CSV table of C-alpha atoms in Angstrom, one decimal:
chain,number,residue,atom,x,y,z
L,1212,CYS,CA,247.5,4.3,-65.2
L,1213,GLU,CA,247.7,0.7,-66.9
L,1214,GLY,CA,250.1,2.3,-69.4
L,1215,CYS,CA,252.7,3.2,-67.1
L,1216,LYS,CA,252.0,0.1,-64.6
L,1217,GLY,CA,253.2,-1.9,-68.0
L,1218,PHE,CA,255.9,0.5,-68.9
L,1219,PHE,CA,257.5,0.1,-65.1
L,1220,LYS,CA,257.1,-3.8,-65.3
L,1221,ARG,CA,259.1,-3.9,-68.6
L,1222,THR,CA,261.6,-1.7,-67.6
L,1223,VAL,CA,262.3,-3.7,-64.2
L,1224,ARG,CA,262.1,-6.9,-65.6
L,1225,LYS,CA,264.4,-6.3,-68.6
L,1226,ASP,CA,266.5,-4.0,-66.4
L,1227,LEU,CA,266.5,-0.9,-68.6
L,1228,THR,CA,268.0,2.4,-68.4
L,1229,TYR,CA,267.1,5.5,-69.9
L,1230,ALA,CA,268.6,9.1,-70.5
L,1231,CYS,CA,266.9,12.4,-70.5
L,1232,ARG,CA,267.4,14.3,-73.6
L,1233,ASP,CA,266.6,17.6,-71.7
L,1234,ASP,CA,267.0,18.9,-68.1
L,1235,LYS,CA,265.4,15.7,-66.6
L,1236,ASN,CA,262.2,17.7,-66.1
L,1237,CYS,CA,260.1,16.5,-68.9
L,1238,MET,CA,256.3,17.1,-68.4
L,1239,ILE,CA,254.6,13.7,-68.1
L,1240,ASP,CA,251.1,13.4,-68.0
L,1241,LYS,CA,248.7,11.0,-70.0
L,1242,ARG,CA,249.1,12.7,-73.5
L,1243,GLN,CA,252.8,13.3,-73.4
L,1244,ARG,CA,254.0,10.3,-71.3
L,1245,ASN,CA,255.9,8.6,-74.5
L,1246,ARG,CA,258.1,11.9,-74.9
L,1247,CYS,CA,260.9,10.9,-72.3
L,1248,GLN,CA,261.6,7.5,-70.7
L,1249,TYR,CA,263.8,8.5,-68.1
L,1250,CYS,CA,261.2,11.0,-66.8
L,1251,ARG,CA,258.3,8.7,-67.0
L,1252,TYR,CA,260.5,6.1,-65.2
L,1253,MET,CA,261.2,8.7,-62.8
L,1254,LYS,CA,257.8,9.9,-62.2
L,1255,CYS,CA,256.6,6.2,-61.6
L,1256,LEU,CA,259.3,5.9,-58.7
L,1257,GLN,CA,257.9,9.4,-57.4
L,1258,GLN,CA,254.2,7.9,-57.4
L,1259,GLY,CA,255.5,5.2,-55.1
L,1260,MET,CA,256.2,2.2,-57.7
L,1261,LYS,CA,258.5,-0.2,-56.2
L,1262,ARG,CA,261.2,-2.1,-58.3
L,1263,GLU,CA,261.0,-5.1,-56.0
L,1264,ALA,CA,257.2,-5.3,-56.1
L,1265,VAL,CA,257.4,-6.6,-59.8
L,1266,GLN,CA,257.0,-10.1,-59.9
L,1267,GLU,CA,259.4,-12.3,-62.0
L,1268,GLU,CA,257.9,-13.2,-65.8
L,1269,ARG,CA,256.0,-16.6,-65.5
L,1270,GLN,CA,257.2,-19.6,-67.8
L,1271,ARG,CA,254.6,-20.9,-70.0
L,1272,VAL,CA,253.9,-24.4,-69.8
L,1273,LYS,CA,253.4,-26.4,-72.8
L,1274,GLU,CA,251.2,-29.8,-72.4
L,1275,LYS,CA,253.0,-33.0,-73.4
L,1276,GLY,CA,254.8,-31.5,-76.3
L,1277,ASP,CA,251.9,-29.9,-77.9
L,1278,GLU,CA,253.0,-27.3,-80.0
L,1279,VAL,CA,251.0,-24.0,-79.7
L,1280,GLU,CA,249.1,-23.2,-83.0
L,1281,SER,CA,247.3,-20.5,-84.4
L,1282,THR,CA,243.6,-20.3,-83.4
L,1283,SER,CA,242.5,-19.2,-86.8
L,1284,GLY,CA,242.2,-23.1,-87.6
L,1285,ALA,CA,240.4,-23.7,-84.7
L,1286,ASN,CA,238.3,-26.9,-84.4
L,1287,SER,CA,235.0,-25.9,-85.1
L,1288,ASP,CA,233.6,-29.2,-85.9
L,1289,MET,CA,234.6,-30.8,-82.5
L,1290,PRO,CA,231.5,-32.2,-80.5
L,1291,VAL,CA,230.7,-30.1,-77.1
L,1292,GLU,CA,230.9,-33.8,-75.5
L,1293,GLN,CA,234.4,-34.4,-77.0
L,1294,ILE,CA,235.5,-31.0,-75.5
L,1295,MET,CA,233.8,-31.6,-72.0
L,1296,GLU,CA,235.8,-34.9,-71.8
L,1297,ALA,CA,239.1,-33.1,-72.4
L,1298,GLU,CA,238.9,-30.8,-69.6
């Protein structure tokens, strides 16, 4: 599922390790997948997910020193022509 895909990617990128509090045989399904990270990670591996297939995180590029601003103060009064020219 998409949740496990993200979990696996974060685990690999951050090189996290987990420990099972029980007997390393926890039930992992869509409803109970968050109860044991160790068993969830092991199930990802058993299902065929590969650590080497996870790509490195991409760096976000800032344009010419512009800072990222909140979208709540968007330029709602900018003319369409000016927006088109900027592209």
